[in-house]
């Protein structure tokens, strides 16, 4: 019974549920006007109960507001890091905890300590009761043993007879006869028996045709035939040998120059952390990756990823995280 009670208490102490929901949908980076592009926030919310949509929207707004406030304190020029037209992309991946989650973690720690104390106390009680029981059994088992009086024993000579050896009769075992030849001399019996042949003759064929690459022949394309344009009508007043005054063809339309496609680097391992591997007692976490690109050339000029165990809705914590990321960069000085 004590062991069952301890197991039940341990199950109740460590049996905690985790509900994790994404608060934002995945978004694509947008290269809008300005030096700092609109930030991309990937927020997850952990709770012990189902998260209502209103709470998820509120935490998402707080995280976006904290990041926007921290970025507004930075003054980044368009020629930052030697760029012609610089643009800064900001991507954030964070995990926020609800108040119910914080309360559950606190009570779980208290329960673990209480359970540990109960287990230690139960082990001590069992050890003490076991030692008392063994000592009482040992004391009751002892009894005085009477001592026997010494008895004198006289030595006596015992005659020893010689051992008798029984005679052994040797037995003769006849050896097996060798088989008679198949074609013996006349007068001998013929021994017939089956002996399998040690030689086996068989045939085996193996064919292998190497695969050939599949080549698709191009489909024949017929030359497009267009009917000739109709001749322009002749003016009735113009002379026969003088052609009509034709207008000049319009100049060809000039296509607008296509902009350079901007390609962001993949997220660093510190930012793209697996959310499913988080433990029960882990707190909030905020990770930010900053990428500075040149719109004119599409070249990546600077990239930095930082992470900290901070609440993404805390403005001061997010501002401190950005200070660590922009440390040593003169083009990203703090305006206020």
mmCIF file of C-alpha atoms in Angstrom:
data_model
loop_
_atom_site.group_PDB
_atom_site.id
_atom_site.type_symbol
_atom_site.label_atom_id
_atom_site.label_comp_id
_atom_site.label_asym_id
_atom_site.label_seq_id
_atom_site.Cartn_x
_atom_site.Cartn_y
_atom_site.Cartn_z
ATOM 1 C CA UNK A 1 0.000 0.000 0.000
ATOM 2 C CA UNK A 2 2.717 2.603 0.725
ATOM 3 C CA UNK A 3 4.339 1.989 -2.662
ATOM 4 C CA UNK A 4 1.002 2.339 -4.480
ATOM 5 C CA UNK A 5 0.294 5.575 -2.643
ATOM 6 C CA UNK A 6 3.727 6.978 -3.560
ATOM 7 C CA UNK A 7 3.238 6.019 -7.237
ATOM 8 C CA UNK A 8 -0.196 7.684 -7.298
ATOM 9 C CA UNK A 9 1.163 10.893 -5.755
ATOM 10 C CA UNK A 10 4.049 10.966 -8.256
ATOM 11 C CA UNK A 11 1.601 10.557 -11.165
ATOM 12 C CA UNK A 12 -0.558 13.412 -9.909
ATOM 13 C CA UNK A 13 2.443 15.684 -9.385
ATOM 14 C CA UNK A 14 4.070 15.125 -12.781
ATOM 15 C CA UNK A 15 0.894 14.778 -14.851
ATOM 16 C CA UNK A 16 0.794 18.214 -16.535
ATOM 17 C CA UNK A 17 -0.709 18.970 -19.952
ATOM 18 C CA UNK A 18 0.699 21.284 -22.635
ATOM 19 C CA UNK A 19 -1.337 23.138 -25.270
ATOM 20 C CA UNK A 20 0.701 24.910 -27.966
ATOM 21 C CA UNK A 21 -0.993 26.858 -30.760
ATOM 22 C CA UNK A 22 0.415 29.163 -33.461
ATOM 23 C CA UNK A 23 -0.843 32.710 -33.065
ATOM 24 C CA UNK A 24 0.115 33.923 -36.559
ATOM 25 C CA UNK A 25 -0.044 32.465 -40.035
ATOM 26 C CA UNK A 26 3.133 32.114 -42.156
ATOM 27 C CA UNK A 27 3.832 35.258 -44.202
ATOM 28 C CA UNK A 28 6.135 36.172 -47.059
ATOM 29 C CA UNK A 29 8.623 39.055 -46.843
ATOM 30 C CA UNK A 30 7.362 42.257 -48.424
ATOM 31 C CA UNK A 31 9.811 44.749 -49.931
ATOM 32 C CA UNK A 32 7.824 47.912 -49.384
ATOM 33 C CA UNK A 33 9.054 51.490 -49.500
ATOM 34 C CA UNK A 34 11.392 52.407 -46.680
ATOM 35 C CA UNK A 35 14.648 51.231 -45.214
ATOM 36 C CA UNK A 36 13.059 48.700 -42.828
ATOM 37 C CA UNK A 37 10.661 46.205 -44.421
ATOM 38 C CA UNK A 38 7.544 45.120 -42.498
ATOM 39 C CA UNK A 39 8.679 42.573 -39.875
ATOM 40 C CA UNK A 40 7.624 38.925 -40.089
ATOM 41 C CA UNK A 41 6.498 37.496 -36.726
ATOM 42 C CA UNK A 42 6.033 33.765 -36.139
ATOM 43 C CA UNK A 43 4.531 33.517 -32.644
ATOM 44 C CA UNK A 44 3.541 30.382 -30.683
ATOM 45 C CA UNK A 45 1.507 30.392 -27.474
ATOM 46 C CA UNK A 46 1.858 27.716 -24.779
ATOM 47 C CA UNK A 47 -0.861 27.175 -22.186
ATOM 48 C CA UNK A 48 -2.340 24.501 -19.962
ATOM 49 C CA UNK A 49 -5.830 25.110 -21.358
ATOM 50 C CA UNK A 50 -7.157 25.804 -24.873
ATOM 51 C CA UNK A 51 -6.187 29.313 -25.969
ATOM 52 C CA UNK A 52 -9.173 31.485 -26.992
ATOM 53 C CA UNK A 53 -8.813 33.463 -30.230
ATOM 54 C CA UNK A 54 -9.092 36.779 -28.389
ATOM 55 C CA UNK A 55 -6.103 35.961 -26.180
ATOM 56 C CA UNK A 56 -4.063 34.779 -29.169
ATOM 57 C CA UNK A 57 -4.811 37.982 -31.084
ATOM 58 C CA UNK A 58 -3.929 40.110 -28.045
ATOM 59 C CA UNK A 59 -0.550 38.391 -27.500
ATOM 60 C CA UNK A 60 0.235 38.632 -31.209
ATOM 61 C CA UNK A 61 -0.507 42.366 -31.210
ATOM 62 C CA UNK A 62 1.678 42.857 -28.134
ATOM 63 C CA UNK A 63 4.607 40.969 -29.729
ATOM 64 C CA UNK A 64 4.341 42.950 -32.976
ATOM 65 C CA UNK A 65 4.057 46.216 -31.077
ATOM 66 C CA UNK A 66 7.143 45.437 -28.971
ATOM 67 C CA UNK A 67 9.206 44.629 -32.074
ATOM 68 C CA UNK A 68 7.982 47.725 -33.944
ATOM 69 C CA UNK A 69 8.802 49.963 -30.959
ATOM 70 C CA UNK A 70 12.303 48.517 -30.686
ATOM 71 C CA UNK A 71 12.935 48.999 -34.425
ATOM 72 C CA UNK A 72 11.608 52.571 -34.420
ATOM 73 C CA UNK A 73 14.431 53.555 -32.095
ATOM 74 C CA UNK A 74 16.949 52.743 -34.861
ATOM 75 C CA UNK A 75 17.950 55.152 -37.626
ATOM 76 C CA UNK A 76 19.209 53.290 -40.706
ATOM 77 C CA UNK A 77 20.333 55.216 -43.789
ATOM 78 C CA UNK A 78 19.650 54.102 -47.357
ATOM 79 C CA UNK A 79 23.404 53.786 -48.020
ATOM 80 C CA UNK A 80 24.017 51.587 -44.979
ATOM 81 C CA UNK A 81 27.014 49.244 -45.289
ATOM 82 C CA UNK A 82 27.892 50.794 -48.693
ATOM 83 C CA UNK A 83 24.564 49.947 -50.358
ATOM 84 C CA UNK A 84 22.903 51.977 -53.099
ATOM 85 C CA UNK A 85 19.392 51.376 -51.774
ATOM 86 C CA UNK A 86 19.492 49.420 -48.518
ATOM 87 C CA UNK A 87 16.573 47.510 -47.034
ATOM 88 C CA UNK A 88 16.521 45.665 -43.696
ATOM 89 C CA UNK A 89 14.410 42.517 -43.312
ATOM 90 C CA UNK A 90 13.418 41.428 -39.802
ATOM 91 C CA UNK A 91 12.158 37.919 -39.008
ATOM 92 C CA UNK A 92 11.122 36.907 -35.501
ATOM 93 C CA UNK A 93 10.245 33.472 -34.093
ATOM 94 C CA UNK A 94 9.050 33.483 -30.498
ATOM 95 C CA UNK A 95 7.161 31.495 -27.862
ATOM 96 C CA UNK A 96 4.911 33.239 -25.312
ATOM 97 C CA UNK A 97 3.336 31.751 -22.184
ATOM 98 C CA UNK A 98 -0.063 32.503 -20.734
ATOM 99 C CA UNK A 99 -0.715 33.246 -17.072
ATOM 100 C CA UNK A 100 -2.243 29.792 -16.630
ATOM 101 C CA UNK A 101 0.961 28.260 -17.960
ATOM 102 C CA UNK A 102 3.109 30.254 -15.518
ATOM 103 C CA UNK A 103 0.845 29.192 -12.641
ATOM 104 C CA UNK A 104 0.978 25.553 -13.731
ATOM 105 C CA UNK A 105 4.776 25.591 -13.856
ATOM 106 C CA UNK A 106 4.965 27.124 -10.365
ATOM 107 C CA UNK A 107 2.596 24.590 -8.819
ATOM 108 C CA UNK A 108 4.389 21.750 -10.604
ATOM 109 C CA UNK A 109 7.688 22.797 -9.014
ATOM 110 C CA UNK A 110 6.010 22.934 -5.589
ATOM 111 C CA UNK A 111 4.473 19.520 -6.192
ATOM 112 C CA UNK A 112 7.817 18.029 -7.210
ATOM 113 C CA UNK A 113 9.437 19.270 -4.010
ATOM 114 C CA UNK A 114 6.540 17.985 -1.906
ATOM 115 C CA UNK A 115 6.581 14.642 -3.694
ATOM 116 C CA UNK A 116 10.307 14.294 -3.165
ATOM 117 C CA UNK A 117 9.873 14.964 0.558
ATOM 118 C CA UNK A 118 7.057 12.397 0.773
ATOM 119 C CA UNK A 119 9.117 9.766 -1.037
ATOM 120 C CA UNK A 120 12.138 10.333 1.216
ATOM 121 C CA UNK A 121 9.959 10.162 4.336
ATOM 122 C CA UNK A 122 8.321 6.933 3.161
ATOM 123 C CA UNK A 123 11.704 5.341 2.422
ATOM 124 C CA UNK A 124 12.995 6.312 5.872
ATOM 125 C CA UNK A 125 9.864 4.904 7.586
ATOM 126 C CA UNK A 126 10.129 1.628 5.668
ATOM 127 C CA UNK A 127 13.829 1.333 6.504
ATOM 128 C CA UNK A 128 13.234 1.964 10.223
ATOM 129 C CA UNK A 129 10.309 -0.483 10.442
ATOM 130 C CA UNK A 130 12.301 -3.148 8.596
ATOM 131 C CA UNK A 131 15.276 -2.801 10.921
ATOM 132 C CA UNK A 132 13.035 -3.127 14.035
ATOM 133 C CA UNK A 133 11.330 -6.240 12.683
ATOM 134 C CA UNK A 134 14.604 -7.963 11.843
ATOM 135 C CA UNK A 135 16.053 -7.191 15.299
ATOM 136 C CA UNK A 136 12.996 -8.636 17.141
ATOM 137 C CA UNK A 137 13.072 -11.827 15.057
ATOM 138 C CA UNK A 138 16.777 -12.277 15.685
ATOM 139 C CA UNK A 139 16.352 -11.879 19.440
ATOM 140 C CA UNK A 140 13.511 -14.426 19.692
ATOM 141 C CA UNK A 141 15.357 -17.103 17.732
ATOM 142 C CA UNK A 142 18.219 -17.418 20.228
ATOM 143 C CA UNK A 143 17.918 -20.269 22.891
ATOM 144 C CA UNK A 144 20.425 -21.787 25.365
ATOM 145 C CA UNK A 145 21.916 -25.087 24.163
ATOM 146 C CA UNK A 146 22.768 -27.741 26.839
ATOM 147 C CA UNK A 147 26.315 -28.949 26.964
ATOM 148 C CA UNK A 148 26.862 -32.755 26.694
ATOM 149 C CA UNK A 149 29.125 -34.593 29.169
ATOM 150 C CA UNK A 150 32.369 -35.948 27.762
ATOM 151 C CA UNK A 151 32.413 -39.690 26.971
ATOM 152 C CA UNK A 152 35.628 -41.764 26.883
ATOM 153 C CA UNK A 153 36.091 -43.817 23.721
ATOM 154 C CA UNK A 154 38.487 -46.807 23.576
ATOM 155 C CA UNK A 155 40.291 -47.541 20.304
ATOM 156 C CA UNK A 156 39.545 -50.901 18.642
ATOM 157 C CA UNK A 157 41.384 -52.749 15.889
ATOM 158 C CA UNK A 158 39.196 -53.671 12.877
ATOM 159 C CA UNK A 159 40.542 -56.321 10.433
ATOM 160 C CA UNK A 160 40.652 -55.191 6.811
ATOM 161 C CA UNK A 161 39.897 -57.793 4.148
ATOM 162 C CA UNK A 162 41.475 -57.728 0.718
ATOM 163 C CA UNK A 163 39.187 -56.564 -2.096
ATOM 164 C CA UNK A 164 37.675 -59.219 -4.317
ATOM 165 C CA UNK A 165 38.087 -58.843 -8.062
ATOM 166 C CA UNK A 166 35.464 -60.472 -10.229
ATOM 167 C CA UNK A 167 36.731 -62.086 -13.429
ATOM 168 C CA UNK A 168 35.752 -60.313 -16.642
ATOM 169 C CA UNK A 169 34.868 -62.159 -19.835
ATOM 170 C CA UNK A 170 36.060 -60.546 -23.065
ATOM 171 C CA UNK A 171 33.439 -60.127 -25.757
ATOM 172 C CA UNK A 172 34.258 -60.271 -29.424
ATOM 173 C CA UNK A 173 32.296 -57.910 -31.684
ATOM 174 C CA UNK A 174 32.284 -58.988 -35.313
ATOM 175 C CA UNK A 175 33.338 -56.343 -37.824
ATOM 176 C CA UNK A 176 30.860 -55.378 -40.557
ATOM 177 C CA UNK A 177 31.394 -57.089 -43.840
ATOM 178 C CA UNK A 178 32.362 -55.023 -46.828
ATOM 179 C CA UNK A 179 29.775 -54.922 -49.628
ATOM 180 C CA UNK A 180 30.197 -57.459 -52.298
ATOM 181 C CA UNK A 181 31.185 -56.281 -55.756
ATOM 182 C CA UNK A 182 28.390 -55.713 -58.198
ATOM 183 C CA UNK A 183 29.722 -58.251 -60.624
ATOM 184 C CA UNK A 184 31.361 -60.921 -58.462
ATOM 185 C CA UNK A 185 32.663 -64.247 -59.497
ATOM 186 C CA UNK A 186 30.169 -66.975 -60.233
ATOM 187 C CA UNK A 187 28.711 -68.548 -57.149
ATOM 188 C CA UNK A 188 28.590 -65.364 -54.983
ATOM 189 C CA UNK A 189 25.349 -63.599 -54.156
ATOM 190 C CA UNK A 190 24.828 -60.159 -55.686
ATOM 191 C CA UNK A 191 24.338 -57.279 -53.148
ATOM 192 C CA UNK A 192 21.975 -54.609 -54.581
ATOM 193 C CA UNK A 193 21.634 -51.162 -52.856
ATOM 194 C CA UNK A 194 20.996 -47.542 -53.923
ATOM 195 C CA UNK A 195 23.812 -45.013 -53.892
ATOM 196 C CA UNK A 196 23.054 -41.372 -54.928
ATOM 197 C CA UNK A 197 25.218 -39.918 -57.640
ATOM 198 C CA UNK A 198 27.608 -37.132 -56.445
ATOM 199 C CA UNK A 199 27.409 -35.381 -59.813
ATOM 200 C CA UNK A 200 24.606 -32.902 -60.603
ATOM 201 C CA UNK A 201 24.144 -31.365 -64.024
ATOM 202 C CA UNK A 202 21.885 -28.310 -64.499
ATOM 203 C CA UNK A 203 21.447 -25.245 -66.686
ATOM 204 C CA UNK A 204 20.896 -21.616 -65.620
ATOM 205 C CA UNK A 205 20.412 -18.584 -67.846
ATOM 206 C CA UNK A 206 20.566 -14.971 -66.660
ATOM 207 C CA UNK A 207 19.804 -12.018 -68.910
ATOM 208 C CA UNK A 208 20.152 -8.328 -67.955
ATOM 209 C CA UNK A 209 19.215 -5.479 -70.241
ATOM 210 C CA UNK A 210 20.624 -2.131 -69.128
ATOM 211 C CA UNK A 211 18.007 0.648 -68.954
ATOM 212 C CA UNK A 212 18.205 3.283 -71.607
ATOM 213 C CA UNK A 213 17.414 6.937 -71.077
ATOM 214 C CA UNK A 214 14.049 8.097 -72.292
ATOM 215 C CA UNK A 215 14.515 10.671 -75.012
ATOM 216 C CA UNK A 216 11.524 12.718 -76.035
ATOM 217 C CA UNK A 217 11.698 13.979 -79.569
ATOM 218 C CA UNK A 218 10.588 17.566 -79.997
ATOM 219 C CA UNK A 219 7.256 18.033 -81.618
ATOM 220 C CA UNK A 220 7.433 19.565 -85.088
ATOM 221 C CA UNK A 221 6.393 23.171 -85.030
ATOM 222 C CA UNK A 222 4.719 24.396 -88.173
ATOM 223 C CA UNK A 223 5.600 27.829 -89.420
ATOM 224 C CA UNK A 224 2.823 30.237 -88.729
ATOM 225 C CA UNK A 225 1.317 31.678 -91.894
ATOM 226 C CA UNK A 226 -0.205 35.066 -91.798
ATOM 227 C CA UNK A 227 -2.223 36.652 -94.550
ATOM 228 C CA UNK A 228 -0.641 39.775 -96.021
ATOM 229 C CA UNK A 229 -2.061 43.078 -94.915
ATOM 230 C CA UNK A 230 -4.565 44.733 -97.170
ATOM 231 C CA UNK A 231 -3.092 47.567 -99.290
ATOM 232 C CA UNK A 232 -4.038 51.083 -98.186
ATOM 233 C CA UNK A 233 -6.848 52.684 -100.124
ATOM 234 C CA UNK A 234 -5.851 55.156 -102.822
ATOM 235 C CA UNK A 235 -6.997 58.703 -102.632
ATOM 236 C CA UNK A 236 -9.320 59.557 -105.570
ATOM 237 C CA UNK A 237 -7.871 63.057 -105.922
ATOM 238 C CA UNK A 238 -4.243 61.975 -105.933
ATOM 239 C CA UNK A 239 -2.536 61.245 -109.221
ATOM 240 C CA UNK A 240 -2.035 57.630 -110.229
ATOM 241 C CA UNK A 241 1.744 57.706 -109.956
ATOM 242 C CA UNK A 242 1.726 59.564 -106.594
ATOM 243 C CA UNK A 243 1.081 57.172 -103.652
ATOM 244 C CA UNK A 244 -1.126 58.262 -100.793
ATOM 245 C CA UNK A 245 0.458 59.957 -97.815
ATOM 246 C CA UNK A 246 0.867 57.127 -95.319
ATOM 247 C CA UNK A 247 1.404 57.807 -91.652
ATOM 248 C CA UNK A 248 4.621 56.549 -90.099
ATOM 249 C CA UNK A 249 4.368 53.420 -87.934
ATOM 250 C CA UNK A 250 4.350 54.104 -84.174
ATOM 251 C CA UNK A 251 7.628 53.506 -82.315
ATOM 252 C CA UNK A 252 7.919 50.175 -80.495
ATOM 253 C CA UNK A 253 6.805 50.188 -76.916
ATOM 254 C CA UNK A 254 9.616 50.076 -74.423
ATOM 255 C CA UNK A 255 9.223 47.435 -71.729
ATOM 256 C CA UNK A 256 9.862 48.594 -68.163
ATOM 257 C CA UNK A 257 13.064 47.342 -66.647
ATOM 258 C CA UNK A 258 12.477 44.409 -64.338
ATOM 259 C CA UNK A 259 13.651 44.903 -60.758
ATOM 260 C CA UNK A 260 16.216 42.667 -59.123
ATOM 261 C CA UNK A 261 14.650 39.813 -57.184
ATOM 262 C CA UNK A 262 15.671 39.891 -53.534
ATOM 263 C CA UNK A 263 16.389 36.516 -51.978
ATOM 264 C CA UNK A 264 16.673 36.197 -48.214
ATOM 265 C CA UNK A 265 19.093 33.708 -46.656
ATOM 266 C CA UNK A 266 17.612 30.744 -44.757
ATOM 267 C CA UNK A 267 16.893 31.123 -41.086
ATOM 268 C CA UNK A 268 19.753 30.329 -38.734
ATOM 269 C CA UNK A 269 19.497 27.332 -36.425
ATOM 270 C CA UNK A 270 19.178 29.601 -33.402
ATOM 271 C CA UNK A 271 16.053 31.198 -34.920
ATOM 272 C CA UNK A 272 14.525 28.156 -36.604
ATOM 273 C CA UNK A 273 14.441 26.115 -33.390
ATOM 274 C CA UNK A 274 12.031 23.140 -33.150
ATOM 275 C CA UNK A 275 9.073 24.197 -31.046
ATOM 276 C CA UNK A 276 7.934 20.576 -30.541
ATOM 277 C CA UNK A 277 11.107 19.713 -28.585
ATOM 278 C CA UNK A 278 10.446 22.224 -25.812
ATOM 279 C CA UNK A 279 10.154 20.867 -22.273
ATOM 280 C CA UNK A 280 7.421 21.564 -19.755
ATOM 281 C CA UNK A 281 9.460 23.886 -17.546
ATOM 282 C CA UNK A 282 10.936 26.016 -20.356
ATOM 283 C CA UNK A 283 10.025 29.684 -20.260
ATOM 284 C CA UNK A 284 9.343 32.203 -23.038
ATOM 285 C CA UNK A 285 11.811 32.532 -25.884
ATOM 286 C CA UNK A 286 12.463 35.204 -28.525
ATOM 287 C CA UNK A 287 14.701 34.826 -31.599
ATOM 288 C CA UNK A 288 15.305 37.506 -34.246
ATOM 289 C CA UNK A 289 17.220 37.386 -37.545
ATOM 290 C CA UNK A 290 18.207 40.636 -39.310
ATOM 291 C CA UNK A 291 19.235 40.688 -43.003
ATOM 292 C CA UNK A 292 20.457 43.829 -44.803
ATOM 293 C CA UNK A 293 20.199 43.696 -48.619
ATOM 294 C CA UNK A 294 20.800 46.087 -51.493
ATOM 295 C CA UNK A 295 17.754 46.614 -53.705
ATOM 296 C CA UNK A 296 19.885 47.656 -56.674
ATOM 297 C CA UNK A 297 22.014 44.511 -56.822
ATOM 298 C CA UNK A 298 20.141 42.051 -54.611
ATOM 299 C CA UNK A 299 23.348 41.351 -52.678
ATOM 300 C CA UNK A 300 23.296 40.383 -49.015
ATOM 301 C CA UNK A 301 25.364 42.928 -47.093
ATOM 302 C CA UNK A 302 24.929 41.853 -43.470
ATOM 303 C CA UNK A 303 23.092 39.182 -41.492
ATOM 304 C CA UNK A 304 22.808 38.495 -37.767
ATOM 305 C CA UNK A 305 20.712 36.091 -35.637
ATOM 306 C CA UNK A 306 20.201 36.518 -31.880
ATOM 307 C CA UNK A 307 18.112 34.609 -29.341
ATOM 308 C CA UNK A 308 17.254 34.977 -25.654
ATOM 309 C CA UNK A 309 14.879 33.507 -23.078
ATOM 310 C CA UNK A 310 12.751 36.656 -22.978
ATOM 311 C CA UNK A 311 9.068 37.453 -23.356
ATOM 312 C CA UNK A 312 8.348 38.635 -26.944
ATOM 313 C CA UNK A 313 5.709 41.059 -25.604
ATOM 314 C CA UNK A 314 8.245 42.840 -23.362
ATOM 315 C CA UNK A 315 9.433 46.022 -25.107
ATOM 316 C CA UNK A 316 12.570 46.401 -22.997
ATOM 317 C CA UNK A 317 13.606 42.779 -23.511
ATOM 318 C CA UNK A 318 13.157 43.019 -27.309
ATOM 319 C CA UNK A 319 15.058 46.344 -27.424
ATOM 320 C CA UNK A 320 17.943 44.770 -25.484
ATOM 321 C CA UNK A 321 17.959 41.857 -27.922
ATOM 322 C CA UNK A 322 18.251 44.257 -30.885
ATOM 323 C CA UNK A 323 21.027 46.159 -29.123
ATOM 324 C CA UNK A 324 23.013 42.924 -28.973
ATOM 325 C CA UNK A 325 22.345 42.305 -32.654
ATOM 326 C CA UNK A 326 23.388 45.793 -33.844
ATOM 327 C CA UNK A 327 26.431 45.962 -31.572
ATOM 328 C CA UNK A 328 29.428 47.325 -33.499
ATOM 329 C CA UNK A 329 27.406 48.495 -36.536
ATOM 330 C CA UNK A 330 27.846 52.240 -37.118
ATOM 331 C CA UNK A 331 25.133 52.398 -39.788
ATOM 332 C CA UNK A 332 22.458 51.230 -37.297
ATOM 333 C CA UNK A 333 22.895 53.837 -34.583
ATOM 334 C CA UNK A 334 20.225 54.418 -31.993
ATOM 335 C CA UNK A 335 18.214 57.616 -32.517
ATOM 336 C CA UNK A 336 16.601 57.678 -29.062
#
